[in-house]
Amino acid sequence: MTSIRCLLFCTSGHIFLPNRTFILNFIGAILLIMVSTSLPSVSQSPRRYYHIANGWTDVNISGKIAGKFSWQLENQHRRQDMQGAYKSETTTGNPYNNLNQHVFRPFIHYQVNPNIRVSLMPFGWIGSNRFAEGKPFAFFSELRVSPQIILTQNLGRLRVDHRFRYEFRWLGKNQALNDKSFVYGGDFSETNYRERFRYQAKLTLPLNKAQMGDKTLYAQAYNEFFLNMGKNISNLNLFDQNRALVGLGYRLNHHYSVEASYMQQTIFRFNNTDKNNVDLNNILQLNFVLSNVESLFKKKASH
């Protein structure tokens, strides 16, 4: 948290936004850390990699509340090819074949100024299939609270977003897997409590216009790493995962946008007997965005 405060405030107490050189050096340092962390250790068993195709669909709805306050609802459905037993015979080539995860995240945002937004997810629910090599796979629920801050810079046509998110996670007990519906998994014991820090560096570039507006085609890319935190986390599981994404989006107007992206997700599970299993997920992600919902209702009321 000290590093985040240093990023936000200079010695005089004024808000500090990093310049272009700082951003490039910072991203380079993060990438170096991620690469060095992901390299196999000589004292560790050779890593066993599993290549799994995924299909994620995201619906993102947002609107204004009053003044500088706004809200957001994210509903994401994730599916994958492999059923979770890490057996090649369970793969079909269809990334939407099996249920993987369902994510519901509501946020309240406060726009401090055009470059800084602070947010809180007061209550999130995530339903997941738990995968462990050589073990029966199961379903579990997770309750989550997340504070967040986003720092934004515009470098010509390029927009750079730095997102810092901290997650307080209460994981429920395992239950028999049911691919037809999600069920509530209670018994959120203290031993299953987790915390996690996430940092995402995202680039957005309009392609057919000088800036984002109606009928704008744009490219986007980001990298995000996850660090597990808290007393229940061992050194082996400190580095949780990394996500790297590239994609295209189209903003029809200030209400509707669609995005299609490819993501490579590396999950360092280390939950098999040899503690060496790593998932390399190739993900097709489709996003549907509905913004400024309140103005849609105003238009209907005026008619």
Short mmCIF file of C-alpha atoms in Angstrom, two decimals:
data_model
loop_
_atom_site.label_atom_id
_atom_site.label_comp_id
_atom_site.label_asym_id
_atom_site.label_seq_id
_atom_site.Cartn_x
_atom_site.Cartn_y
_atom_site.Cartn_z
CA MET A 1 0.00 0.00 0.00
CA THR A 2 2.96 2.34 0.61
CA SER A 3 3.96 2.08 -3.05
CA ILE A 4 0.44 3.06 -4.12
CA ARG A 5 0.50 6.12 -1.86
CA CYS A 6 3.88 7.11 -3.30
CA LEU A 7 2.44 6.82 -6.80
CA LEU A 8 -0.45 9.10 -5.94
CA PHE A 9 1.18 11.79 -3.84
CA CYS A 10 4.43 13.68 -4.19
CA THR A 11 6.27 15.21 -1.24
CA SER A 12 4.31 18.45 -1.42
CA GLY A 13 1.05 16.57 -0.95
CA HIS A 14 -0.28 17.27 -4.46
CA ILE A 15 -1.67 14.60 -6.74
CA PHE A 16 1.07 13.17 -8.96
CA LEU A 17 0.46 11.49 -12.31
CA PRO A 18 3.46 9.74 -13.86
CA ASN A 19 4.86 10.95 -17.18
CA ARG A 20 5.50 8.88 -20.31
CA THR A 21 9.01 7.80 -19.25
CA PHE A 22 7.79 6.75 -15.81
CA ILE A 23 4.96 4.70 -17.34
CA LEU A 24 7.25 2.85 -19.76
CA ASN A 25 9.85 2.15 -17.06
CA PHE A 26 7.17 1.05 -14.62
CA ILE A 27 5.51 -1.32 -17.09
CA GLY A 28 8.93 -2.67 -18.10
CA ALA A 29 9.82 -3.37 -14.47
CA ILE A 30 6.51 -5.15 -13.90
CA LEU A 31 7.00 -7.31 -17.00
CA LEU A 32 10.52 -8.20 -15.85
CA ILE A 33 9.19 -9.24 -12.45
CA MET A 34 6.47 -11.37 -14.03
CA VAL A 35 8.86 -13.12 -16.42
CA SER A 36 11.42 -13.83 -13.70
CA THR A 37 8.69 -15.08 -11.36
CA SER A 38 7.24 -17.43 -13.96
CA LEU A 39 10.56 -19.06 -14.85
CA PRO A 40 10.96 -22.59 -13.43
CA SER A 41 13.07 -22.82 -10.30
CA VAL A 42 15.97 -25.26 -10.24
CA SER A 43 14.85 -26.44 -6.80
CA GLN A 44 11.33 -27.08 -8.00
CA SER A 45 9.93 -29.98 -10.01
CA PRO A 46 9.64 -29.23 -13.75
CA ARG A 47 6.37 -27.47 -14.31
CA ARG A 48 3.48 -29.29 -15.89
CA TYR A 49 1.48 -27.08 -18.23
CA TYR A 50 -2.13 -27.54 -19.28
CA HIS A 51 -3.38 -25.68 -22.36
CA ILE A 52 -7.10 -25.03 -21.96
CA ALA A 53 -9.44 -23.15 -24.33
CA ASN A 54 -11.91 -20.76 -22.68
CA GLY A 55 -14.82 -18.58 -23.77
CA TRP A 56 -15.77 -15.60 -21.60
CA THR A 57 -18.84 -13.40 -22.12
CA ASP A 58 -19.17 -10.13 -20.22
CA VAL A 59 -22.14 -7.77 -19.90
CA ASN A 60 -21.20 -4.41 -18.39
CA ILE A 61 -23.87 -1.84 -17.48
CA SER A 62 -23.19 1.58 -15.93
CA GLY A 63 -24.85 4.89 -15.18
CA LYS A 64 -24.63 8.08 -13.15
CA ILE A 65 -26.00 8.52 -9.63
CA ALA A 66 -25.46 12.20 -8.81
CA GLY A 67 -22.57 14.63 -9.03
CA LYS A 68 -19.32 12.70 -9.27
CA PHE A 69 -20.88 9.38 -8.23
CA SER A 70 -21.75 6.58 -10.66
CA TRP A 71 -22.53 2.86 -10.56
CA GLN A 72 -21.56 -0.22 -12.55
CA LEU A 73 -22.83 -3.80 -12.79
CA GLU A 74 -20.63 -6.47 -14.34
CA ASN A 75 -21.98 -9.93 -15.07
CA GLN A 76 -19.46 -12.34 -16.58
CA HIS A 77 -19.99 -15.95 -17.63
CA ARG A 78 -16.90 -18.09 -18.17
CA ARG A 79 -16.80 -21.48 -19.84
CA GLN A 80 -14.00 -23.80 -20.91
CA ASP A 81 -13.21 -26.88 -22.96
CA MET A 82 -11.69 -29.20 -20.35
CA GLN A 83 -13.98 -30.44 -17.60
CA GLY A 84 -11.38 -29.93 -14.91
CA ALA A 85 -9.89 -33.39 -14.39
CA TYR A 86 -6.81 -32.46 -16.49
CA LYS A 87 -7.37 -35.37 -18.84
CA SER A 88 -6.89 -34.90 -22.58
CA GLU A 89 -9.88 -37.13 -23.34
CA THR A 90 -12.18 -34.54 -21.74
CA THR A 91 -11.27 -31.89 -24.35
CA THR A 92 -13.50 -31.31 -27.36
CA GLY A 93 -12.06 -28.18 -29.01
CA ASN A 94 -15.13 -26.20 -27.94
CA PRO A 95 -14.16 -23.37 -25.50
CA TYR A 96 -17.80 -23.08 -24.39
CA ASN A 97 -18.22 -26.78 -23.62
CA ASN A 98 -18.16 -26.76 -19.80
CA LEU A 99 -19.10 -24.37 -17.06
CA ASN A 100 -16.10 -22.75 -15.39
CA GLN A 101 -17.08 -19.62 -13.47
CA HIS A 102 -19.77 -16.98 -13.03
CA VAL A 103 -18.87 -13.50 -11.77
CA PHE A 104 -21.20 -10.79 -10.47
CA ARG A 105 -19.49 -7.50 -9.54
CA PRO A 106 -21.32 -4.26 -8.62
CA PHE A 107 -19.25 -1.09 -8.17
CA ILE A 108 -19.81 2.42 -6.83
CA HIS A 109 -17.43 4.98 -8.40
CA TYR A 110 -16.36 8.47 -7.37
CA GLN A 111 -14.63 10.57 -10.05
CA VAL A 112 -12.14 12.73 -8.13
CA ASN A 113 -11.06 14.49 -11.34
CA PRO A 114 -10.69 13.47 -15.01
CA ASN A 115 -7.55 11.48 -14.16
CA ILE A 116 -8.47 9.76 -10.89
CA ARG A 117 -11.41 7.51 -10.02
CA VAL A 118 -11.85 5.65 -6.72
CA SER A 119 -14.30 2.75 -6.45
CA LEU A 120 -15.73 0.18 -4.09
CA MET A 121 -17.31 -3.18 -4.77
CA PRO A 122 -19.34 -3.57 -1.55
CA PHE A 123 -20.40 -7.13 -2.29
CA GLY A 124 -19.46 -9.45 -5.13
CA TRP A 125 -20.34 -13.09 -5.78
CA ILE A 126 -18.24 -15.55 -7.76
CA GLY A 127 -19.23 -19.16 -8.40
CA SER A 128 -16.36 -21.39 -9.53
CA ASN A 129 -15.48 -24.95 -10.40
CA ARG A 130 -12.41 -25.98 -8.40
CA PHE A 131 -9.80 -27.87 -10.42
CA ALA A 132 -7.12 -30.05 -8.84
CA GLU A 133 -5.09 -32.62 -10.74
CA GLY A 134 -6.05 -36.18 -9.85
CA LYS A 135 -8.94 -35.09 -7.61
CA PRO A 136 -12.70 -34.84 -8.20
CA PHE A 137 -13.61 -31.34 -9.32
CA ALA A 138 -16.16 -29.41 -7.28
CA PHE A 139 -18.09 -26.16 -7.09
CA PHE A 140 -17.58 -23.41 -4.52
CA SER A 141 -18.92 -19.90 -3.91
CA GLU A 142 -16.90 -16.83 -3.09
CA LEU A 143 -17.95 -13.54 -1.48
CA ARG A 144 -15.74 -10.57 -2.24
CA VAL A 145 -15.24 -6.91 -1.24
CA SER A 146 -12.88 -4.78 -3.36
CA PRO A 147 -11.63 -1.19 -3.10
CA GLN A 148 -10.10 0.11 -6.32
CA ILE A 149 -8.39 3.14 -7.83
CA ILE A 150 -7.79 3.96 -11.52
CA LEU A 151 -5.24 6.55 -12.71
CA THR A 152 -5.78 7.74 -16.29
CA GLN A 153 -3.46 9.57 -18.67
CA ASN A 154 -3.95 10.70 -22.26
CA LEU A 155 -0.75 10.67 -24.32
CA GLY A 156 -1.95 12.10 -27.61
CA ARG A 157 -4.49 9.60 -28.95
CA LEU A 158 -3.34 6.90 -26.56
CA ARG A 159 -5.15 6.44 -23.25
CA VAL A 160 -3.28 4.73 -20.41
CA ASP A 161 -5.16 3.35 -17.39
CA HIS A 162 -3.45 2.06 -14.26
CA ARG A 163 -5.87 0.02 -12.16
CA PHE A 164 -5.04 -0.97 -8.59
CA ARG A 165 -7.49 -3.37 -6.94
CA TYR A 166 -7.38 -5.09 -3.55
CA GLU A 167 -9.68 -8.04 -2.90
CA PHE A 168 -10.97 -9.37 0.41
CA ARG A 169 -12.14 -12.91 -0.40
CA TRP A 170 -14.29 -15.35 1.59
CA LEU A 171 -14.23 -18.78 -0.09
CA GLY A 172 -16.98 -21.30 0.62
CA LYS A 173 -16.71 -25.05 1.01
CA ASN A 174 -16.55 -27.45 -1.92
CA GLN A 175 -19.82 -28.96 -3.15
CA ALA A 176 -20.69 -31.57 -5.74
CA LEU A 177 -20.41 -30.05 -9.19
CA ASN A 178 -23.68 -29.17 -10.92
CA ASP A 179 -23.29 -27.82 -14.43
CA LYS A 180 -26.97 -26.83 -14.69
CA SER A 181 -27.18 -24.26 -11.91
CA PHE A 182 -25.12 -22.47 -9.31
CA VAL A 183 -25.86 -23.11 -5.66
CA TYR A 184 -24.86 -21.22 -2.54
CA GLY A 185 -21.79 -22.68 -0.83
CA GLY A 186 -21.83 -21.66 2.83
CA ASP A 187 -19.38 -22.39 5.62
CA PHE A 188 -16.95 -19.56 4.87
CA SER A 189 -14.32 -20.64 7.39
CA GLU A 190 -11.40 -18.49 8.51
CA THR A 191 -8.91 -20.92 6.95
CA ASN A 192 -10.43 -20.23 3.51
CA TYR A 193 -10.13 -16.45 3.82
CA ARG A 194 -7.84 -14.86 1.21
CA GLU A 195 -6.66 -11.44 0.12
CA ARG A 196 -5.29 -10.49 -3.29
CA PHE A 197 -3.66 -7.47 -4.92
CA ARG A 198 -4.13 -6.79 -8.64
CA TYR A 199 -2.43 -4.29 -10.92
CA GLN A 200 -3.52 -3.73 -14.52
CA ALA A 201 -1.85 -1.49 -17.11
CA LYS A 202 -4.26 -0.91 -20.01
CA LEU A 203 -3.77 0.88 -23.34
CA THR A 204 -6.66 2.10 -25.53
CA LEU A 205 -6.10 3.61 -28.99
CA PRO A 206 -8.84 4.92 -31.37
CA LEU A 207 -8.07 3.79 -34.92
CA ASN A 208 -10.41 5.66 -37.25
CA LYS A 209 -10.70 8.91 -35.27
CA ALA A 210 -8.43 11.24 -33.34
CA GLN A 211 -10.33 10.55 -30.11
CA MET A 212 -13.05 8.30 -28.77
CA GLY A 213 -16.55 9.23 -29.93
CA ASP A 214 -19.51 7.85 -31.83
CA LYS A 215 -18.71 5.16 -34.42
CA THR A 216 -15.13 4.72 -33.21
CA LEU A 217 -13.11 1.58 -33.88
CA TYR A 218 -10.40 1.13 -31.25
CA ALA A 219 -7.64 -1.25 -30.22
CA GLN A 220 -6.91 -2.19 -26.65
CA ALA A 221 -4.30 -4.18 -24.77
CA TYR A 222 -3.55 -4.80 -21.14
CA ASN A 223 -1.47 -6.84 -18.77
CA GLU A 224 -2.60 -7.66 -15.23
CA PHE A 225 -0.85 -9.60 -12.49
CA PHE A 226 -2.32 -11.01 -9.27
CA LEU A 227 -0.51 -11.41 -5.94
CA ASN A 228 -2.06 -13.51 -3.17
CA MET A 229 -1.85 -11.92 0.28
CA GLY A 230 -2.72 -12.77 3.88
CA LYS A 231 -1.81 -15.26 6.59
CA ASN A 232 -3.29 -18.26 4.75
CA ILE A 233 -0.99 -17.84 1.73
CA SER A 234 2.28 -19.76 1.43
CA ASN A 235 5.33 -18.45 -0.42
CA LEU A 236 4.67 -21.01 -3.16
CA ASN A 237 1.27 -19.46 -3.90
CA LEU A 238 2.25 -15.79 -3.61
CA PHE A 239 2.12 -15.19 -7.37
CA ASP A 240 -1.40 -16.20 -8.38
CA GLN A 241 -1.79 -15.49 -12.07
CA ASN A 242 -1.16 -13.18 -15.01
CA ARG A 243 -3.49 -12.02 -17.79
CA ALA A 244 -2.35 -10.52 -21.10
CA LEU A 245 -5.01 -9.30 -23.56
CA VAL A 246 -5.21 -7.76 -27.03
CA GLY A 247 -8.43 -6.91 -28.83
CA LEU A 248 -10.64 -4.61 -30.85
CA GLY A 249 -13.71 -2.64 -29.85
CA TYR A 250 -16.37 -0.57 -31.55
CA ARG A 251 -18.18 2.28 -29.81
CA LEU A 252 -21.47 2.89 -31.61
CA ASN A 253 -22.39 5.88 -29.44
CA HIS A 254 -22.15 6.98 -25.80
CA HIS A 255 -24.54 4.14 -24.86
CA TYR A 256 -23.37 1.02 -26.73
CA SER A 257 -20.00 -0.64 -27.29
CA VAL A 258 -18.85 -4.15 -28.20
CA GLU A 259 -15.40 -5.71 -27.78
CA ALA A 260 -13.72 -8.92 -28.95
CA SER A 261 -10.37 -9.91 -27.48
CA TYR A 262 -7.84 -12.70 -27.09
CA MET A 263 -6.41 -13.27 -23.62
CA GLN A 264 -3.69 -15.56 -22.39
CA GLN A 265 -4.22 -16.39 -18.72
CA THR A 266 -1.44 -18.10 -16.78
CA ILE A 267 -2.59 -19.58 -13.45
CA PHE A 268 0.03 -20.95 -11.09
CA ARG A 269 -2.17 -23.49 -9.32
CA PHE A 270 0.50 -25.69 -7.69
CA ASN A 271 -2.24 -27.83 -6.11
CA ASN A 272 -1.22 -31.27 -7.40
CA THR A 273 1.03 -33.79 -5.63
CA ASP A 274 4.24 -32.32 -7.08
CA LYS A 275 3.05 -28.71 -6.67
CA ASN A 276 4.02 -27.92 -10.26
CA ASN A 277 0.81 -27.62 -12.33
CA VAL A 278 0.22 -24.43 -14.33
CA ASP A 279 -2.80 -23.59 -16.49
CA LEU A 280 -2.18 -21.77 -19.78
CA ASN A 281 -5.65 -20.65 -20.82
CA ASN A 282 -6.32 -19.35 -24.32
CA ILE A 283 -9.42 -17.20 -23.95
CA LEU A 284 -11.85 -15.68 -26.44
CA GLN A 285 -13.54 -12.79 -24.63
CA LEU A 286 -16.67 -10.96 -25.83
CA ASN A 287 -17.79 -7.81 -24.00
CA PHE A 288 -21.11 -6.00 -24.37
CA VAL A 289 -21.12 -2.52 -22.80
CA LEU A 290 -24.14 -0.36 -21.99
CA SER A 291 -23.22 3.07 -20.58
CA ASN A 292 -25.12 6.15 -19.39
CA VAL A 293 -28.26 4.13 -18.72
CA GLU A 294 -30.02 7.03 -16.98
CA SER A 295 -30.09 9.11 -20.18
CA LEU A 296 -31.89 6.28 -22.00
CA PHE A 297 -34.77 6.55 -19.52
CA LYS A 298 -34.78 10.33 -19.83
CA LYS A 299 -35.25 10.01 -23.58
CA LYS A 300 -38.19 7.64 -23.09
CA ALA A 301 -39.77 9.97 -20.54
CA SER A 302 -39.48 12.95 -22.90
CA HIS A 303 -41.39 11.03 -25.58
#
